[in-house]
Amino acid sequence: MPAVPGPRRRPTLDTVARAVGVSRATVSNAYNRPDQLSAPLRARILAVADQLGYPGPDPVARSLATRRSAAVAFVLATPLSTAFSDPALTTALDGLASTVDEHGHGLLLVPGTADAGPRPEAVARAQADVIVLHSLADDVPALRAAGHRRLPLLVIDQPVVPTAARVEIDDEGGAAAAAEHLLRLGHRRVGVLALPFAPDHTEGPAGEARRATARYRVSRDRLAGYLRTLGAVGADPDAPPVWEATSSDREAGRRGGRWLLGRRPRPTALLCMSDELALGAVRAAGDLGLSVPGDVSVVGFDDTRAAAASDPPLTTIHQPLAEKGRRAGEIALGLLAGDPPGPPVRLPTHLVVRSSTAPPR
Amino acid sequence: MPAVPGPRRRPTLDTVARAVGVSRATVSNAYNRPDQLSAPLRARILAVADQLGYPGPDPVARSLATRRSAAVAFVLATPLSTAFSDPALTTALDGLASTVDEHGHGLLLVPGTADAGPRPEAVARAQADVIVLHSLADDVPALRAAGHRRLPLLVIDQPVVPTAARVEIDDEGGAAAAAEHLLRLGHRRVGVLALPFAPDHTEGPAGEARRATARYRVSRDRLAGYLRTLGAVGADPDAPPVWEATSSDREAGRRGGRWLLGRRPRPTALLCMSDELALGAVRAAGDLGLSVPGDVSVVGFDDTRAAAASDPPLTTIHQPLAEKGRRAGEIALGLLAGDPPGPPVRLPTHLVVRSSTAPPR
DNA sequence: TTGTATGCGTTATCAT
DNA sequence: ATGATAACGCATACAA
C-alpha cells in the first residue's frame, strides 16, 4: 500500500485504528494494556502507528479522559533566580522531584513574581494532580487560587491551610536551641539576622511594629524561638537588634552583618535565620576586621552543604532538607492516590556545633 | 433557593450554564472573553459560578480544545540535585523561566536519571507546547521520544537535532581563548580538567580512546579548543594530561585538581571546563600547599557569580548565561506561536582576566 | 449579545 | 480478545 500523503492531518488513535482495521479501544490497549490483546496484533498496530508517524497517545487527551495529569505543581514564593540560589530550597526540591519522578510524575514549577508571590492565574491554570505550596506568605492571592482548584494541597513549611497536608520543621524549637547554645557559651549581647518578614523588598532594622505584622510563619517562629530563649535568662535587657534581610543570600547577609556589628555595644554573637545569611555575616565580620569566632560568634540555620564547607565551618541548626522533600513527595503521591491529608508531618531539628561559635572574649 | 447538595458532582461549565439559564458558550466567554457579553450577565454568571463552587475552566479540557498547554518542558540530563547545584544551568534556567512565565507559560521540569538521561516516557507524557532540551548526550533515548512528539523543539548547547531550533555558545572559541591566555603568559605545561565526556559516572584520567567517544558536544568542543591552541605553538610536546570529572562541582574539581597537580613535571596551569571545577582545583592547590596563581594558574569557564566572588577571583571565559536563557525563552515562545526554527543562535564568549592566572615561576 | 453545533483525542464500561 | 459507545470539559466558528 503506497503512502498516500493526503491532507497531512496529524494522525490520532483513530487514524491508526482505521489503518489497521481495528477499533480505537484496541489501539489504546496496545499502548496501555499490552496484556489485553494478542502479541501479534499489538506488534502490527505499533508497526502501523510508527509508519504513520503516530506519536503515541496524546498526553492532554489522556489526562482529560483519566482525570490525571501525572504532574505535581510546585508553587514558590519567588522568581526562580532567587529560588535556585537558595540551597535550602533546592535540596528539598530535589528530594521532591526525584520522588515524584520515580513514580512517573513531572514537576511543574510555578514561580513567584518579585513582589506579589505567584500569579493566581498561573496557579489556576497549572496542569497538575496535586499542588505543593512552598513557604508562601500568609495571605498571597495564589493561596485563594489554589483553594479554588479542587485538587489536593500540600504545604511545605507554611502557611497553614485548613484542608492541606503539611510538612514542616520545628522552627521555633530550632531557633531556641541556637539561642541557648550562645547563652551557654556566655554570650549576652546577641544580634539577629532575620529572613524577610514580608514579600515587599524591605531591608533594614526591624522594629516591633514590623515584626508584629510578619507574614512569613517561618521568620516569625524562628524569631520567637530566639527572643523567647534570650529573654528567659534576662539576657540583653535592651531588645536585641534585629536586621531584616531582603532575601536569603550572602550579599544580603553581609549587609545585615555590617549593620549589626556596627551597633554599640557591639553584639558578641549573631543569630542568623539561614546559613546563607550566616555566611554573609561571616564575611561582614571580615570586612570589619573581626574574626569568627574570636571576636564574634555566628550561628546559622538549615545545615546546608555550604555550612559544613565554609571557613570556619558553621555552627548551625540542622534540618533534614532532603528528607523534607522526599516526605513531601511521598505525601503528594499519597494524596494523589486518594489518601486523606493526615496530620502535619513535623521533622526534627538539632544543633550542630562547628567552629563559628566560641565563648565571648 | 436553598442549596440542594445533590450527588455532589463537581460543577462544570455546563452546570453553571444551566443554573444561570444560558449556554455553555456564554459561560465560557464570561471567563475568556469578557467583551463578548454584557457586564451584568457576566457578573451574574461569575456569581453563580462562585456560589456553585465552580473552580473555573478546567485547564486540561481547555488544553484539549485549544491544543495548547501553556507550558514549556525543560528536559535536562541529570537529576535535579546535580542540576540545581550548577550555577551555569540555574542562571540560564532562570532566564528561561522568567521569560516564559511573563507570557503565562509554566515550566515543566523533566529531570534525568542518574545514568541514562531523562526517561523517554517522561518526555512522551510531558504536557507542553515546546520541548527544550538542555545539554543532553548525543544519543540518549529521550531524544527519540522528543522527536516523536510533533512539538517544536529547542536545543540549548547540544546536541544537534536536525529540525530543532538551537541556542548555543562558541565553546571551542572560548576554550581556545582560555588556552591562548595561558600561552601568552608563558605557560607550557598545562593540565586539563574536563567536564564529563559521557553520562556513565566515569571519573579519572581520560586517554585518547575515551576522548574519541565523547558524547557531550560541549566537552568535545572545549577540549578541541584547548588542544588545538596548545598544539599550535608546540607547547607541551607530550599531550597534556586530561582528567575527566564526574560532574561539574567543586568536590569533583578538587579530586581532579589533586591528580593533575600530582603529575611530574607538575603543570604550571590548569584549564578547567567550568568555574565550579576551577574552584575545586583552586582548593586542590591549597591542599597541596600550592598558591594560586603563584605556583599554579587556574582558568575557569562560564563566568558564574562565584567566579568573581572567589578567592582569588577567577580568570575565566565569560558566556552570557542569563541571556542564553532569555533568548531560549523567546525562541520557545516564538516556536509556540508558529515561527519556524530559524538559524542557530550562537552567543559570544570572551576571556575575563582576574587574579587566578599569572606567568609561571 | 447570545446560542447551536461540532470537534479536541483519549479512556473506560460493557457487550460480544 | 475485540468492539461499540459514552464520557471527559471545554472552545470556537457560525448562525441568530
Coordinates of N, CA, C and O (backbone and C1' of nucleotides) in Angstrom, one line a residue, chain A residues 9 13 28 32 54 58 65, chain C residues 7-13:
Chain A
R9 N -3.0 15.5 7.9 CA -3.6 15.8 9.2 C -2.8 15.0 10.2 O -2.5 13.8 9.9
L13 N -5.3 8.2 17.4 CA -5.6 6.8 17.7 C -6.5 6.3 16.6 O -6.4 5.2 16.1
S28 N -5.7 1.7 21.7 CA -5.4 2.3 23.0 C -4.8 1.2 23.9 O -3.8 1.4 24.6
N32 N -1.6 0.9 26.3 CA -1.7 1.0 27.8 C -1.9 -0.3 28.5 O -1.7 -0.4 29.7
Y54 N 2.5 8.2 14.0 CA 1.7 8.5 15.2 C 2.5 8.6 16.4 O 3.3 7.7 16.7
D58 N -2.0 11.1 22.9 CA -1.8 12.5 23.3 C -2.0 12.7 24.8 O -3.0 12.3 25.4
A65 N -9.3 12.3 29.8 CA -10.1 11.0 30.0 C -9.8 10.4 31.3 O -10.7 9.8 32.0
Chain C
dG7 P -17.6 17.6 13.6 O5' -16.2 18.0 14.3 C5' -15.6 19.3 14.1 C4' -14.5 19.5 15.1 C3' -13.6 18.2 15.4 O3' -12.3 18.6 15.4 C1' -14.5 19.0 17.4
dC8 P -11.1 17.6 15.2 O5' -10.3 17.7 16.5 C5' -9.9 18.9 17.1 C4' -9.5 18.6 18.5 C3' -9.1 17.2 18.8 O3' -7.7 17.1 18.6 C1' -10.4 18.1 20.6
dG9 P -7.0 16.0 17.6 O5' -6.8 14.8 18.6 C5' -5.9 14.9 19.7 C4' -6.2 13.8 20.6 C3' -6.1 12.4 20.0 O3' -5.2 11.6 20.7 C1' -8.1 12.6 21.3
dT10 P -4.9 10.1 20.5 O5' -5.7 9.5 21.7 C5' -5.1 9.8 23.0 C4' -6.1 9.7 24.1 C3' -6.4 8.3 24.5 O3' -5.5 7.9 25.6 C1' -8.4 9.7 24.6
dT11 P -5.4 6.4 26.0 O5' -6.7 6.3 27.0 C5' -6.7 7.1 28.2 C4' -7.9 6.9 29.0 C3' -8.1 5.4 29.4 O3' -8.6 5.5 30.8 C1' -10.0 6.0 28.2
dA12 P -8.7 4.2 31.7 O5' -10.3 3.9 31.7 C5' -11.2 5.0 32.1 C4' -12.6 4.5 32.1 C3' -12.7 3.0 32.6 O3' -13.9 2.9 33.3 C1' -13.5 3.1 30.3
dT13 P -14.2 1.6 34.2 O5' -15.7 1.2 33.8 C5' -16.6 2.2 33.4 C4' -17.7 1.6 32.5 C3' -18.0 0.2 32.9 O3' -19.4 0.0 33.0 C1' -17.5 0.3 30.6

